[in-house]
Coordinates of C-alpha atoms (C1' of nucleotides) in Angstrom, one line a residue:
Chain A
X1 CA 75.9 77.9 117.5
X2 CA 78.6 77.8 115.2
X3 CA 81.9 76.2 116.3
X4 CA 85.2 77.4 116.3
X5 CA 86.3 74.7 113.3
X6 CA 83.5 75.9 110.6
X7 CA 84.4 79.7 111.9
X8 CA 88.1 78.8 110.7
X9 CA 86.7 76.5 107.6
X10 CA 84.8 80.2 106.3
X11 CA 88.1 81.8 107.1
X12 CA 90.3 79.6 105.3
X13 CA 88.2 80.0 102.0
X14 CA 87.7 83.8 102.3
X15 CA 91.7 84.0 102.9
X16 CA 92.0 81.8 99.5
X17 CA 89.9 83.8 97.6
X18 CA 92.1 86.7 97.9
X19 CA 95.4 84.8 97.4
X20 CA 95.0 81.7 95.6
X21 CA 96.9 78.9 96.4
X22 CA 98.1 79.6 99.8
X23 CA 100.7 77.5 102.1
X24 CA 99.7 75.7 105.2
X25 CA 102.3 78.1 107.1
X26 CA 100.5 81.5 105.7
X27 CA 97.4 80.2 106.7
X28 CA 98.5 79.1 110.0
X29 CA 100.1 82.0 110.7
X30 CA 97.3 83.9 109.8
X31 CA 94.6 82.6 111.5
X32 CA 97.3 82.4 114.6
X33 CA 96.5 78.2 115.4
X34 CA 99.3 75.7 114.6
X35 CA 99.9 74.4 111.2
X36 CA 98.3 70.8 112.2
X37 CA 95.2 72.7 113.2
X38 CA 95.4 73.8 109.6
X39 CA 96.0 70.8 108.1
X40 CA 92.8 69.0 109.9
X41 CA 90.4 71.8 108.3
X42 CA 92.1 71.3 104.9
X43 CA 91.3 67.8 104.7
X44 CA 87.6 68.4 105.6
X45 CA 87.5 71.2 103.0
X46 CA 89.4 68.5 100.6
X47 CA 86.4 66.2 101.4
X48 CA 84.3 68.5 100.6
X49 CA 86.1 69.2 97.5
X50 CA 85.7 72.9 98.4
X51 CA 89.7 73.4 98.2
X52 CA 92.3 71.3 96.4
X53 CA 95.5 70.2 98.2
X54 CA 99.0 70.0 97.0
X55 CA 102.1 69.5 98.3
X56 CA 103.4 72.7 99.6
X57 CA 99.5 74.6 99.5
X58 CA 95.9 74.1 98.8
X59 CA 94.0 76.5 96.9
X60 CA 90.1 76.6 95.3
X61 CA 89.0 74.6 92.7
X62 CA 88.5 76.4 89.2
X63 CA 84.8 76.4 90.1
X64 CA 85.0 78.4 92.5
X65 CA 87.2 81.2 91.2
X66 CA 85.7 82.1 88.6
X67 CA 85.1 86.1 88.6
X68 CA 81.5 86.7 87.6
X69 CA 81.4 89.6 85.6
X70 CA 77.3 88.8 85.6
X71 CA 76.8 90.0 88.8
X72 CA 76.9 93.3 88.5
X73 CA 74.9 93.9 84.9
X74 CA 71.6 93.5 84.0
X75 CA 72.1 93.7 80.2
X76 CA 72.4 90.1 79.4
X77 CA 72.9 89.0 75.5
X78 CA 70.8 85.7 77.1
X79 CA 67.3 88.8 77.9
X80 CA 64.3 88.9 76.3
X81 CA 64.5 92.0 73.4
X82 CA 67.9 92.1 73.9
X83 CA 68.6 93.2 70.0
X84 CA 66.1 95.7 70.5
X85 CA 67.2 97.5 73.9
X86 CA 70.4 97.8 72.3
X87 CA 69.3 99.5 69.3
X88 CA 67.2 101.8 71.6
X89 CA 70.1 102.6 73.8
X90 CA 72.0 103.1 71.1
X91 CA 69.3 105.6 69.5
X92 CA 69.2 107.2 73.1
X93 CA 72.8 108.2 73.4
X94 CA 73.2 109.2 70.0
X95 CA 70.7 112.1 70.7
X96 CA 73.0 113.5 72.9
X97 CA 75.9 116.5 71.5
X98 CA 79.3 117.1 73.7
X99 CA 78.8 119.1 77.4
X100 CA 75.3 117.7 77.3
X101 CA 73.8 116.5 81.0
X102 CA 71.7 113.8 81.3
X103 CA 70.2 111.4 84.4
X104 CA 69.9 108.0 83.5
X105 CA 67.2 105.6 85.4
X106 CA 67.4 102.1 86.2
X107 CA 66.9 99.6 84.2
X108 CA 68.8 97.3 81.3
X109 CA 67.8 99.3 78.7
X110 CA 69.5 102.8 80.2
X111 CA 72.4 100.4 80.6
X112 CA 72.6 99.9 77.1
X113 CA 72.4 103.6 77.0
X114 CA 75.4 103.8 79.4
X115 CA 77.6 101.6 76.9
X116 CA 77.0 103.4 74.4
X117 CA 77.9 106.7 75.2
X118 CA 80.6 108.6 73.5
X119 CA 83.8 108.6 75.7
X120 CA 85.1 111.3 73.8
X121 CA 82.4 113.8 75.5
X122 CA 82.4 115.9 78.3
X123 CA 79.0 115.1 79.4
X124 CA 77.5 115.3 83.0
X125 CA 76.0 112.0 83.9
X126 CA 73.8 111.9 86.9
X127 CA 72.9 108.2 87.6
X128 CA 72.2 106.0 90.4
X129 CA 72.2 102.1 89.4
X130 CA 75.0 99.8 89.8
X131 CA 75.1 98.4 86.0
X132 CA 74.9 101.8 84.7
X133 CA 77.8 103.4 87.2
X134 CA 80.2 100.7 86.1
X135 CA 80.0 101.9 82.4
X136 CA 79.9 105.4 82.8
X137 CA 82.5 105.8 85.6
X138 CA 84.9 104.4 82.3
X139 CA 84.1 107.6 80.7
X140 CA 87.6 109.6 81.8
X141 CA 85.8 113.0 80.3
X142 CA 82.8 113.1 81.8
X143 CA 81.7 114.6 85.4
X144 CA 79.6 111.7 87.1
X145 CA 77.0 112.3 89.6
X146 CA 76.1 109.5 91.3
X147 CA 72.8 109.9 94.6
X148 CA 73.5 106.9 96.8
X149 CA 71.3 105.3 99.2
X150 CA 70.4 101.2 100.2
X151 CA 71.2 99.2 97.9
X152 CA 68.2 97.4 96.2
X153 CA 69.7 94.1 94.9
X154 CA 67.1 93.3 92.5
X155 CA 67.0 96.3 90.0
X156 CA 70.8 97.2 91.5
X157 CA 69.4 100.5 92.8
X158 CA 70.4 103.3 95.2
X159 CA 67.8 104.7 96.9
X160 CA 67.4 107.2 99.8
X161 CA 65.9 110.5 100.8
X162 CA 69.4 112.2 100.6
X163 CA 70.0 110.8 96.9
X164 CA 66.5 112.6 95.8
X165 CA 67.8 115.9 97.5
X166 CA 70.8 115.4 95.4
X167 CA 68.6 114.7 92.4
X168 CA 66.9 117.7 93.0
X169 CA 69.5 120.0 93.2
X170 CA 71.0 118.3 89.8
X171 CA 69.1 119.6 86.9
X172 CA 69.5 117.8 83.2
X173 CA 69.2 118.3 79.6
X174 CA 67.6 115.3 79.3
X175 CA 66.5 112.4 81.2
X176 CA 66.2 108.4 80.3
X177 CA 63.6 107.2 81.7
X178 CA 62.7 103.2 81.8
X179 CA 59.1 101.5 82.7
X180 CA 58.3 98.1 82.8
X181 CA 54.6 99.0 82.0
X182 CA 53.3 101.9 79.3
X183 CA 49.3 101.8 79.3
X184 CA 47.4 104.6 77.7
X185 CA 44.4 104.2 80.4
X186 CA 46.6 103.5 83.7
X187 CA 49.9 105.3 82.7
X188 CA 53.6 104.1 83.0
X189 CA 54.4 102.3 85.8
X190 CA 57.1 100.3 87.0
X191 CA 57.7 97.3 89.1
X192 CA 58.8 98.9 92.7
X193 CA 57.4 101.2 94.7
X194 CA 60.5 102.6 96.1
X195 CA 61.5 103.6 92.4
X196 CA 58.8 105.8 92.0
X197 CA 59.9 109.0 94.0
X198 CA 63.2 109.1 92.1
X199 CA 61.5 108.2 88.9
X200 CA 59.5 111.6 90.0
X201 CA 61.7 113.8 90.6
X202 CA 64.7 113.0 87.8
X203 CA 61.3 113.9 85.9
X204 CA 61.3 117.1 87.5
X205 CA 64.6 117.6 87.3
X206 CA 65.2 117.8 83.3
X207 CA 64.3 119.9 80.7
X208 CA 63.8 116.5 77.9
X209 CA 62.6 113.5 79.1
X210 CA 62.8 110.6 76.9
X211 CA 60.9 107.2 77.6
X212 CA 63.5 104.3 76.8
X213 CA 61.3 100.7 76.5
X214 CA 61.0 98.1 74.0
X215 CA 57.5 97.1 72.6
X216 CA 57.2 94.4 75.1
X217 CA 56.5 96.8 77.7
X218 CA 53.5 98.2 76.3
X219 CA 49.8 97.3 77.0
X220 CA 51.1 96.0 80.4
X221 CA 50.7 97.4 83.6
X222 CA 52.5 97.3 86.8
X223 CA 52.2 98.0 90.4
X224 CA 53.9 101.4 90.9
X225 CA 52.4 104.2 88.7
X226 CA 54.9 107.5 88.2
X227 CA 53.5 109.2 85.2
X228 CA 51.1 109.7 82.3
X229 CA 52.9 108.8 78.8
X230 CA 52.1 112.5 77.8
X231 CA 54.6 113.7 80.2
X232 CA 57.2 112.6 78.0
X233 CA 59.0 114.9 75.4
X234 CA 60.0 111.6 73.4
X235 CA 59.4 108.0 73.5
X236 CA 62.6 105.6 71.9
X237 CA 61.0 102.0 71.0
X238 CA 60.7 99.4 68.6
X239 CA 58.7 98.6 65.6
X240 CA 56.9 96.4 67.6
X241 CA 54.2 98.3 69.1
X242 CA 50.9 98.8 68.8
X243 CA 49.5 101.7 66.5
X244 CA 47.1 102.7 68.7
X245 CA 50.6 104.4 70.8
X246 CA 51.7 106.1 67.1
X247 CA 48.2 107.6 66.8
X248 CA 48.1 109.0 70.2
X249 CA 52.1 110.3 70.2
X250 CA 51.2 112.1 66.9
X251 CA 48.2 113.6 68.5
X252 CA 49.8 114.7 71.8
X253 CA 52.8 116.4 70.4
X254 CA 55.4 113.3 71.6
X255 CA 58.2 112.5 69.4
X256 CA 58.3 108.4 68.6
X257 CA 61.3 107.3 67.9
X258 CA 61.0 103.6 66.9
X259 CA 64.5 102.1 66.0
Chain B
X1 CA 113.2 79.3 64.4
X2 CA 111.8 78.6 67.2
X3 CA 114.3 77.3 70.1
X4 CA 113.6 74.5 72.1
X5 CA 113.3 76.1 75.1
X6 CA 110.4 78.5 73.4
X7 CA 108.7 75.8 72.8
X8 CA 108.7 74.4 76.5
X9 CA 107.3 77.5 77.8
X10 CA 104.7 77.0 75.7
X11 CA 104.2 73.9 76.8
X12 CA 104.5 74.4 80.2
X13 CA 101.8 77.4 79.5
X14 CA 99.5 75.4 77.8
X15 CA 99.9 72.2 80.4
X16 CA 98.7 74.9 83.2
X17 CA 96.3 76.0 81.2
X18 CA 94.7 72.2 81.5
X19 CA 95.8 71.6 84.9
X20 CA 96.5 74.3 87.2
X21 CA 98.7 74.2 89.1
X22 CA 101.4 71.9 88.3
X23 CA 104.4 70.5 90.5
X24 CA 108.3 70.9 88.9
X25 CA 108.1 66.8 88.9
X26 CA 105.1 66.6 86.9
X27 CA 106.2 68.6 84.4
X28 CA 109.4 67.8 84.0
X29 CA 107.9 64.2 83.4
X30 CA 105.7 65.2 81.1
X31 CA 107.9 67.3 78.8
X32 CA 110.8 64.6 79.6
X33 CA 113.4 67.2 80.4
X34 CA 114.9 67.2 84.4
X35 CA 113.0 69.6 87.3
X36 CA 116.0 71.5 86.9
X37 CA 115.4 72.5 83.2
X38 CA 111.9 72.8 84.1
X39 CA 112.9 75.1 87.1
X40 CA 114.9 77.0 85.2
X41 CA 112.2 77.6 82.3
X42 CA 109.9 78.9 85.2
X43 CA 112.8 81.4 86.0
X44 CA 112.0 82.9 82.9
X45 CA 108.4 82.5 83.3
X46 CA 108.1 84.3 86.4
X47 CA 110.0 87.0 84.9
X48 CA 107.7 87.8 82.9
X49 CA 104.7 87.4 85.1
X50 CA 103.0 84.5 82.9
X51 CA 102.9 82.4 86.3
X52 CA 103.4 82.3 89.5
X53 CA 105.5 80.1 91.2
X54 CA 105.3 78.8 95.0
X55 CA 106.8 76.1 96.9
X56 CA 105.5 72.9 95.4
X57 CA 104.9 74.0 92.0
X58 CA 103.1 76.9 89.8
X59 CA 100.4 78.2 88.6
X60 CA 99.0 80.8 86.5
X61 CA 98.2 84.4 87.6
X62 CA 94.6 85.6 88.2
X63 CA 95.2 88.4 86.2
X64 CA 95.2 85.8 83.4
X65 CA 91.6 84.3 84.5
X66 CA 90.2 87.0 85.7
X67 CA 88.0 89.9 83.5
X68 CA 88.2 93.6 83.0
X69 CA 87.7 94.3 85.8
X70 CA 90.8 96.2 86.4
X71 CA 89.4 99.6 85.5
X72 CA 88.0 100.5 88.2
X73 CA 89.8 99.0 91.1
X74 CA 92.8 100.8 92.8
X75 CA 94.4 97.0 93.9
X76 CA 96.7 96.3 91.6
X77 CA 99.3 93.0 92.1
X78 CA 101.5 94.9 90.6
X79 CA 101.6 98.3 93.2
X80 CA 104.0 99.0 95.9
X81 CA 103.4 97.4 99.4
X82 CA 100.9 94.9 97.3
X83 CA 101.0 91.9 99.6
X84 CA 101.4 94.1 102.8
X85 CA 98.2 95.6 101.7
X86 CA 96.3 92.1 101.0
X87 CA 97.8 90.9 104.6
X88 CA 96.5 94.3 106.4
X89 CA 92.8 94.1 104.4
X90 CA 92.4 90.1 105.3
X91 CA 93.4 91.2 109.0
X92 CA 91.1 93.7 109.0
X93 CA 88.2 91.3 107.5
X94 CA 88.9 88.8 110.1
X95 CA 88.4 90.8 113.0
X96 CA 84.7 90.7 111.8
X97 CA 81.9 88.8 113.1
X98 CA 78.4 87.6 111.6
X99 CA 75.9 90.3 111.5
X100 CA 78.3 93.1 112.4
X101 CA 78.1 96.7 110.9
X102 CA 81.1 98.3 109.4
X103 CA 82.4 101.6 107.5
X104 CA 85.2 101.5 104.6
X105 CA 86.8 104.4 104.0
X106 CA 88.6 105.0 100.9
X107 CA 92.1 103.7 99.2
X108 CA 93.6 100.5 98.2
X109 CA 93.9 98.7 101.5
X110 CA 90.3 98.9 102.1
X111 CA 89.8 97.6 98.7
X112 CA 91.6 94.7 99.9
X113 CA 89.2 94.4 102.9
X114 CA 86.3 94.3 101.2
X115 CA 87.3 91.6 98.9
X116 CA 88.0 89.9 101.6
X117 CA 84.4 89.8 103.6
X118 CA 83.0 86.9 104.2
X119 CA 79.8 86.5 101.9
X120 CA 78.2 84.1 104.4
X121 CA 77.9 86.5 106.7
X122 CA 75.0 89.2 107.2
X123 CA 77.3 92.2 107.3
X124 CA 75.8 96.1 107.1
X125 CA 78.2 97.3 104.8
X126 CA 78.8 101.5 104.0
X127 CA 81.2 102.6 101.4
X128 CA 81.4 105.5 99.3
X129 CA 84.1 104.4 96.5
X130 CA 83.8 102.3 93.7
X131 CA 86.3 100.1 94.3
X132 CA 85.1 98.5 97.3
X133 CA 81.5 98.7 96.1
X134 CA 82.6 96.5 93.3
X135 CA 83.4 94.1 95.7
X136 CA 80.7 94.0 98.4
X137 CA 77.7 94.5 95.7
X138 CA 78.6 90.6 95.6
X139 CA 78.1 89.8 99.1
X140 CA 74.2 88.5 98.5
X141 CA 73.4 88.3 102.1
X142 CA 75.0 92.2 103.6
X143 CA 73.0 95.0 103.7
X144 CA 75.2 97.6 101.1
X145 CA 74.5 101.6 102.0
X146 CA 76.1 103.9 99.9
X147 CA 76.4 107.5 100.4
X148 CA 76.7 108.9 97.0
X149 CA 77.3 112.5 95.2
X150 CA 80.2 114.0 93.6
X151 CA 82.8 111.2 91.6
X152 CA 86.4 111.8 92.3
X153 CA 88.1 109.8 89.8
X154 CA 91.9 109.5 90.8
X155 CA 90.0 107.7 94.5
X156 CA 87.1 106.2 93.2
X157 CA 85.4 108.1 96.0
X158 CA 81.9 109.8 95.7
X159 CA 81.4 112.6 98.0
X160 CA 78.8 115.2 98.8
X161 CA 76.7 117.1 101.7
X162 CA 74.2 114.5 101.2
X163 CA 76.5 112.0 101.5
X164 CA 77.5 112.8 104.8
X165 CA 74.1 113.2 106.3
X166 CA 73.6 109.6 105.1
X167 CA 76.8 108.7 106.7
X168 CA 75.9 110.2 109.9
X169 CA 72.6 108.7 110.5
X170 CA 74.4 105.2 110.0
X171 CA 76.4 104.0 112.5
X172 CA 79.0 101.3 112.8
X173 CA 80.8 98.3 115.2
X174 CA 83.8 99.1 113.2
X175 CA 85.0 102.2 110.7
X176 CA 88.3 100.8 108.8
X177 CA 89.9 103.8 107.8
X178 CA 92.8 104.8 105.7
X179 CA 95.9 107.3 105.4
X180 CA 97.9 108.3 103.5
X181 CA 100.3 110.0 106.0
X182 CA 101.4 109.0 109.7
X183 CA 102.8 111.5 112.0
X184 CA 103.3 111.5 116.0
X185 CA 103.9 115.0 115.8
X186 CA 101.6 116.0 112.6
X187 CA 98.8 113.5 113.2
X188 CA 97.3 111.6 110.6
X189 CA 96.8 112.9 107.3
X190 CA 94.9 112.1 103.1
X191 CA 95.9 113.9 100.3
X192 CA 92.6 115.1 99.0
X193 CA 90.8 118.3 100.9
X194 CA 87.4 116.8 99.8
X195 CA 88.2 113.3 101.7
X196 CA 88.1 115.3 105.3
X197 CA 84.7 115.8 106.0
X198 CA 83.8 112.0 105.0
X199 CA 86.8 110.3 107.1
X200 CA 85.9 112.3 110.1
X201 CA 82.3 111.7 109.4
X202 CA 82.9 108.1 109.8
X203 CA 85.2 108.3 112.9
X204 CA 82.4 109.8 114.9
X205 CA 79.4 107.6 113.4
X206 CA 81.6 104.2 114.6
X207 CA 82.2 103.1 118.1
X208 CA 85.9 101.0 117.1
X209 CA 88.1 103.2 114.7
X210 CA 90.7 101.1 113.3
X211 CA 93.7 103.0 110.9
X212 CA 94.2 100.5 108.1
X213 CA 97.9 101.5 106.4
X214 CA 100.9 99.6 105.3
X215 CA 104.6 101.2 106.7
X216 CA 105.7 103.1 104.2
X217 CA 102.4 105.6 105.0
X218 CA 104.7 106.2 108.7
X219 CA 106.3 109.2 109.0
X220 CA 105.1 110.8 106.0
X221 CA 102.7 114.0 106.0
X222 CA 100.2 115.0 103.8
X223 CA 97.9 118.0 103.0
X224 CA 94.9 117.6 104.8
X225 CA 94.9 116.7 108.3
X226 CA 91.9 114.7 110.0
X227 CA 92.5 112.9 113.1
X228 CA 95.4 112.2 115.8
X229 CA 96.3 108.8 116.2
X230 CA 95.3 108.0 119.6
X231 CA 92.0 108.8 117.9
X232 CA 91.9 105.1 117.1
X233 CA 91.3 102.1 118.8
X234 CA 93.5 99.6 116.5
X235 CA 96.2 100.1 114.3
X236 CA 96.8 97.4 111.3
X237 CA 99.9 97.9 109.4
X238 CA 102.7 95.6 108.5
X239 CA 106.1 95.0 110.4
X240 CA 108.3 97.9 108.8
X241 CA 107.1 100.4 110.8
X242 CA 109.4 102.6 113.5
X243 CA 109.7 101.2 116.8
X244 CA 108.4 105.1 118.2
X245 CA 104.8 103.6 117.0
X246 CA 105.2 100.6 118.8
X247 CA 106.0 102.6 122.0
X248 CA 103.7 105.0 121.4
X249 CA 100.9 102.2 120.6
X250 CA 101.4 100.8 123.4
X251 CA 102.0 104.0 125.8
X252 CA 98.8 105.2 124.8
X253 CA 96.1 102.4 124.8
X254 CA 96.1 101.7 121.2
X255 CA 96.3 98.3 119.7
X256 CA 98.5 97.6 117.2
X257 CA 98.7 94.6 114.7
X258 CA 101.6 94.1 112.7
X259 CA 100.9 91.4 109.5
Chain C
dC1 C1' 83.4 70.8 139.9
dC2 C1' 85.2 66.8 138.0
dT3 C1' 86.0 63.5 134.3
dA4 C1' 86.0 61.8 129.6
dA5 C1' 86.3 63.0 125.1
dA6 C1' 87.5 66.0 121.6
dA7 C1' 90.2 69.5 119.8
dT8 C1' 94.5 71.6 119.3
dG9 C1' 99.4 72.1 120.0
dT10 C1' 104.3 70.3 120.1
dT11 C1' 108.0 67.8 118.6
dA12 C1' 110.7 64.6 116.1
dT13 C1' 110.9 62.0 111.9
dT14 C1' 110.1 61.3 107.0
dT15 C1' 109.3 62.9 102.6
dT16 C1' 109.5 66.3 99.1
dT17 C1' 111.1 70.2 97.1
dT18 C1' 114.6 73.7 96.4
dT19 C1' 119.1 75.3 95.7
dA20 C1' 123.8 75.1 94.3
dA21 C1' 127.8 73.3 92.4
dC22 C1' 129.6 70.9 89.0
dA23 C1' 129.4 67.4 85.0
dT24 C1' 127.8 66.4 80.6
dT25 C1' 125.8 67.3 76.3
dA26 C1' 124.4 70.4 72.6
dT27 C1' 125.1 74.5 69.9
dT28 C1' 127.6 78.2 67.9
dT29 C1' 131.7 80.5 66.4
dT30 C1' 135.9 80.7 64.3
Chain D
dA1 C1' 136.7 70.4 63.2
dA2 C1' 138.2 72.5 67.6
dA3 C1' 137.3 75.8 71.0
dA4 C1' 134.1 78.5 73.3
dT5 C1' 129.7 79.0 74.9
dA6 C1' 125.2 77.9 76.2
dA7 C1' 121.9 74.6 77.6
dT8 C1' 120.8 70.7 80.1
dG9 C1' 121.6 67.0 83.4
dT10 C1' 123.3 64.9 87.8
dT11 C1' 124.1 64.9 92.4
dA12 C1' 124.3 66.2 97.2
dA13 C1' 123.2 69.3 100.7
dA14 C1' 119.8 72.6 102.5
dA15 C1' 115.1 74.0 103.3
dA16 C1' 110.4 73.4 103.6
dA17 C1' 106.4 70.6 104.1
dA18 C1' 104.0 66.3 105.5
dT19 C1' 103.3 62.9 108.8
dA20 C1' 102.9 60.6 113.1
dA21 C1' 103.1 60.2 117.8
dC22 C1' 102.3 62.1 121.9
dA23 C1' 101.3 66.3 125.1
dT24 C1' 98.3 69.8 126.4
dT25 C1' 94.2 72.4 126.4
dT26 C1' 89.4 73.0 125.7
dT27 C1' 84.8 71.5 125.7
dA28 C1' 80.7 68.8 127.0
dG29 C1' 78.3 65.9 130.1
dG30 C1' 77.4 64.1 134.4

DNA sequence: CCTAAAATGTTATTTTTTTAACATTATTTT
DNA sequence: AAAATAATGTTAAAAAAATAACATTTTAGG
């Protein structure tokens, strides 16, 4: 049971979150109780310390207001291979020529892809993760494609039946493809099962596709498997990985590309 | 040469910048000038946008604190009908309860809505433009569906047939939908042919349709007609609109809130 | 259903801020 | 240096907000 008091506390903050500082009166006014009723919830909230009161308003502490870009990225300077993803992403986009299409997976290393594609393209981008739309919806020339779904907060993934229909009717150049595990016995395989129809079918969907992943990823294996490592055109890494992988891409007719 | 009051500002500036906000007194006590030199130096200030000023003291802008994240939001503090929008899209938010399900359409207004949600809530959220999905990927604890495709860029909307079959197996408490022209005689009308199918979509997956516009959308007609009025169940708009709506609101069952 | 307590609203008073008008002091121009 | 102008200060009145005291409504418990 939640009383009506904490009901108007909540409303209070979401109201200053929008338009910080904000007067007793506007808050009064709109949450439609008198300004004393107002006044009593600000100086719990000031208790609280979750708002700050001055004369004339109250607004949020600097703590609180803080915009966090974070949220929405997974490419964090902070991550483990961070140098390394970037110079793969970086590898990635540079294959691509103007007018090219291309699907981009999930993943930080496609983001790093995402950032580093040339605005001055026309290219047709089909993606489908949060991190990557943000960069590529800044790219004024290029035609974006994006298959929604439910929202996986985790790998910031769309996902749904209808965004595979629309992958399948979307063909590409090439396709970036991530994995969080690349075993030569048990394939490449990735962390969640609901990745692994899309991961399918943006597969079948491209004429190239190109394995993105940094050395870490290899000799490890994860839950969801989605392919063999032959079914890939061209594999972007780093020097890091173990020659057994250069032997076998040499002898299966896969480009390595280690940056 | 740098005059005297130049270099106030930049004290006043850099004072805020420590200790935001700041009353008139307090300044004018710690630069040792009067409130009304003070008041007069935020004048100038304001002018110019480098802080805002309300009655007790003043503070700096968000647009100062805040990151890049202007590029893809249509909410802009510096639009027309700004703060009639903000007022509409925190009505609109506040109408909500805890685990309700809800639709946002396109446009700035909703934009406004779904900044202000209430992240403590467990809301299921659908939205098919950027702009809002900016905004509720935030919301750690709502359910986010997002019916992808084709990207328009001058809405931030994605669209496609896929889309809509997403949209119609989700259903909603509440669909907040936008305009961009209000007619009695002409109905209710968006400027973009591809927006149709989506808005009235969402009007007949939600059970309380509620038209989200500021007044200058009244009496205006646009290009591609999609529902009637008294198709809605709640009208939010601000006070400038003509008294026929009132009547008419009220004549025909149709709630109208005025912010 | 009634009562006591708590929550909210109303009103008048006090305090603070804002505004405006004018006085004073600095600065510039001639 | 005097006059003109601009900048700043002073003061009083107006407006807005805070406070306090009390009235009313709502809620919880018996």
């Amino acid at each position: 049971m939640i009383s009506k008091q904490e009901e108007r506390l909540e409303k209070i903050l979401s109201i200053l979150k929008l338009s910080n500082p904000a007067t007793v009166n506007k808050l009064a006014q709109l949450i439609e109780v008198s300004h004393m009723t107002i006044r009593r919830d600000i100086e719990i909230l000031e208790r609280e310390k979750k708002v700050e009161v001055f004369h004339g308003g109250i607004m949020l502490p600097d703590s609180q207001r803080r915009e966090n870009w974070k949220e929405y990225t997974l490419a964090d300077a902070t991550s483990i291979m961070c140098e390394e993803k970037k110079r793969i992403g970086l590898k990635a986009a540079l294959m691509l020529k103007n007018n090219d299409s291309l699907i981009l997976d999930t993943g930080s290393t496609t983001e790093y892809i995402s950032q580093s594609l040339n605005p001055e393209y026309s290219l047709s981008i089909v993606c489908f993760t949060l991190n990557t739309l943000i960069h590529v919806s800044k790219l004024k020339k290029s035609k974006i494609i994006f298959p929604g779904g439910y929202f996986h907060r985790n790998t910031l993934m769309f996902e749904s039946e209808e965004g595979i229909s629309i992958l399948k009717k979307n063909r590409a150049a090439i396709a970036f493809v991530s994995a969080s595990g690349i075993s030569l016995s048990l394939g490449v395989t990735c962390s969640n099962s609901y990745e692994r129809e899309t991961k399918k079918t943006i597969m079948g969907s491209s004429m190239k596709k190109v394995l993105v992943a940094d050395s870490s990823k290899f000799d490890i294996v994860h839950s969801t498997y989605f392919a063999e490592l032959q079914d890939f055109d061209t594999v972007i890494t780093d020097e890091g990985i173990p020659d057994k992988y250069r032997t076998f891409c040499n002898n299966n007719n896969i480009e390595l590309l280690t940056v």
